[in-house]
Amino acid sequence: MPIKVATVRGYVLEELLARLLQDNGYRLLVAADQDREALKDSGRGLLVRGRGTTHQVDVLGELDLPLPFSLPMRLFVEAKYRNGRAGIEHTRNAYGTIRDVNEHYGTQTPGAYSIPMKRYQYQYALFSATGFTRPAQEYALAQQISLIDLSNPGFGALLTAADEVAIQLVDLAGRTGLASLPLNQVRHALRHALGTWPANVDDEDFPDLASRLHELRGPVGESNLPTPTFGLAVAHERAQAGLAVPQQRAEPGDEDDFPPMRELPTDQLSAIVARLGGVMLDNFILGFPSAPFVLVLLVDDPVAFAEYFDNPRNSEIRVYLEYPRNRRDNRPLSRDWEIVPVDEEAGFRLSFTLPAVLADWMRSGQVPTWSLREAKSTLLSTITIVRGGRVVRLLYQPHGG
């Protein structure tokens, strides 16, 4: 069965999202040595122990800054980058995983009255480049699974980067003669390229990847690579259609370039993924509202945002929540909601998209006792952002007081 670009670009996107987690106060968990009670290594990656079984995890982050009166939070991240919208089968799988994992805990005391020493609150965030079906949204909202729709034009550059690196990886695998993608090797390479492999965790499986990518990047602040510009045309039409790029086996006489192997050539793999190290994610911020879901906030002016948020005095920021349907300018309505600081000198705006089912429910007043303002003050009253080791809270303020 040929390797499909539609599958591989989901893996690449997940690793880019792992960088987003790390940039927003999360410690990434990549090896069982980081928590032997809860984690287990396998040939295809990391497993998390549940009450009934173990669960494959692609990206797992632990919030490095504990929140008061709350268990330490860990977040599963899964990304879908395929042609059709993600369906209810994906949200059901997420719920089954999260419930089983949250019911497992380890003990560190012997005897009949063992005391659980470590407990975590696991949450699940499912990202989709093509949105979600309505049944998937309804089920996820009922079971508190976060859905993040990346079909918004603001995520275009991020998706393009994932798409075109995936095309190159599939092309390399085909020319190398591999029937399946060595996923563990590729993930290690992506994590070293993106700087998401923890410095205190040894990479015993693929030590050559780390050294080769370090050579390509050069010293801190420098790079031996051009600024990444993603605009490749390799099998682009087929990839966009969700089709597999045809396998290109090594021709007779090419064995010296691509000898038969079960892994991708280190140099070629490193050259492909190293370009991702320069992808900028500073216009995306994770926000955690009062409601049980995660928001990805788009920043219109990252410089102004950084200057304002990095000021220690701005630990609580009063904001308006605006729905753009009332705007009279000609800007495209590509986002559902805007966060506007009450302080007019802040110089930035944030925007986010809610799942359509939730947005329609809030706007239509399907809960008779709620107005739109009451929905905002209940679900979006506080949005927490973790930045630079600090917790910053956006506090909803109605217009007029």
Steps between C-alpha positions, in 0.01 A plus 500: 500500500663831397586765756241776485584867523164555674620286791856631520403865499285433808812374678697810397217729608489332841868575555450865405216512754735346757723804449195717563441317829861550603485870415193531723634362824479124444774246569495238228502133597683288244650206693398265779796614712312825566226315693540124539167465683287644221707458182641210303725487193410298192645446155261757349521764769369580845218321684293633790366254756125493551285301739422239236784521247779718366436770242720624217570873535652713227538828690463533877572816698496571872425854614824608665332763717261332746164670545363538857238252622549284192677178413800545270362513146616287208373554148473245219531655154382327183490657153300402192607642165285318247252583229174453687392639834595307812208282610344370817727191498794726581326670791379165635856368494621813681235461771575130551870576536460790738253323727714187531817700567336725760385192693854366531738602774815361657591456866834534672408358841493128583231313688125473489445874540703619204474874448495641148807725479462637148178602331454703183203651324527393138324696229476443127530753216411385149615725214366472146616682187159446339258550788266255674165342422205616708465163684870520590452849642191407700668192648821688582316781678303250707817311598726804544737425212658815355456545125721751315409573139811595299311572176509870589724686249716618789645149527584477129877538535513239776307247290710570191819431695364167624367409157818557307738340748271195494522490120879498517503227768273276294709564191820410689342184640395397149844556352658316792278201431307498828153349504406683821615817669745451794280714722715483811804624311303777329350622828843512663634699206210746511541553875870571474437738208225687687687507832232299680718207607566569871865583573506273807378192309758294310406393150650153503308379194615761246800691639631579150187705419563745783863560402421536129218747562726698734754527218235625260365758743844628600571693824219657698367803313651387170399249235654327203156478340305760303187648654229240440264587217254223434382496141607166357318337212594135557180302447311798642175441313479140616583595857233768508252240383600269783655247264821307541813612323606207276784294641822560312727202549872535453601425143774244422834670547372740766568267792794711617270800546212310661605157628223268626421591862224515758570862589530822303852627421602733784645777285203524264247474785681769700513736201123468451387551859761763593303761303219475755727646769444845353119483488363786708222421745498827692164602350328202669423491873324234707215626715317309773150638569274429794325241283656153450666561163818649356521799267772581247513879486626675187707812571474784248816680624746262676745783587239714674359192670842397637578849629168525682490146643862499612435798727467349854231756586266349240407180679127565464378665182146625451368418154190527284371199309364595159322296239604636157157478338444862604813633331443736212850502354606287205723259690412135429300329774741210535474478879207472733611700802740781580660587834561874525688644800311772687831687513511662157878536523552122503535503122390143423193283453449130543250285312374145527247262351256296705355169380199588284256312724610697807509832314152446357370402841642815661374732225152353462405517867400132511536522877196721577644660812825605332575799286817511289658717768417242767652227284820703474511571871445132580710308244757764408516712814867421554752380244832394650826529307836363619791703369862523615432310821213735590125455506313785329120517514274669250189614686182558300346845546165585337493815294387784722635374831 
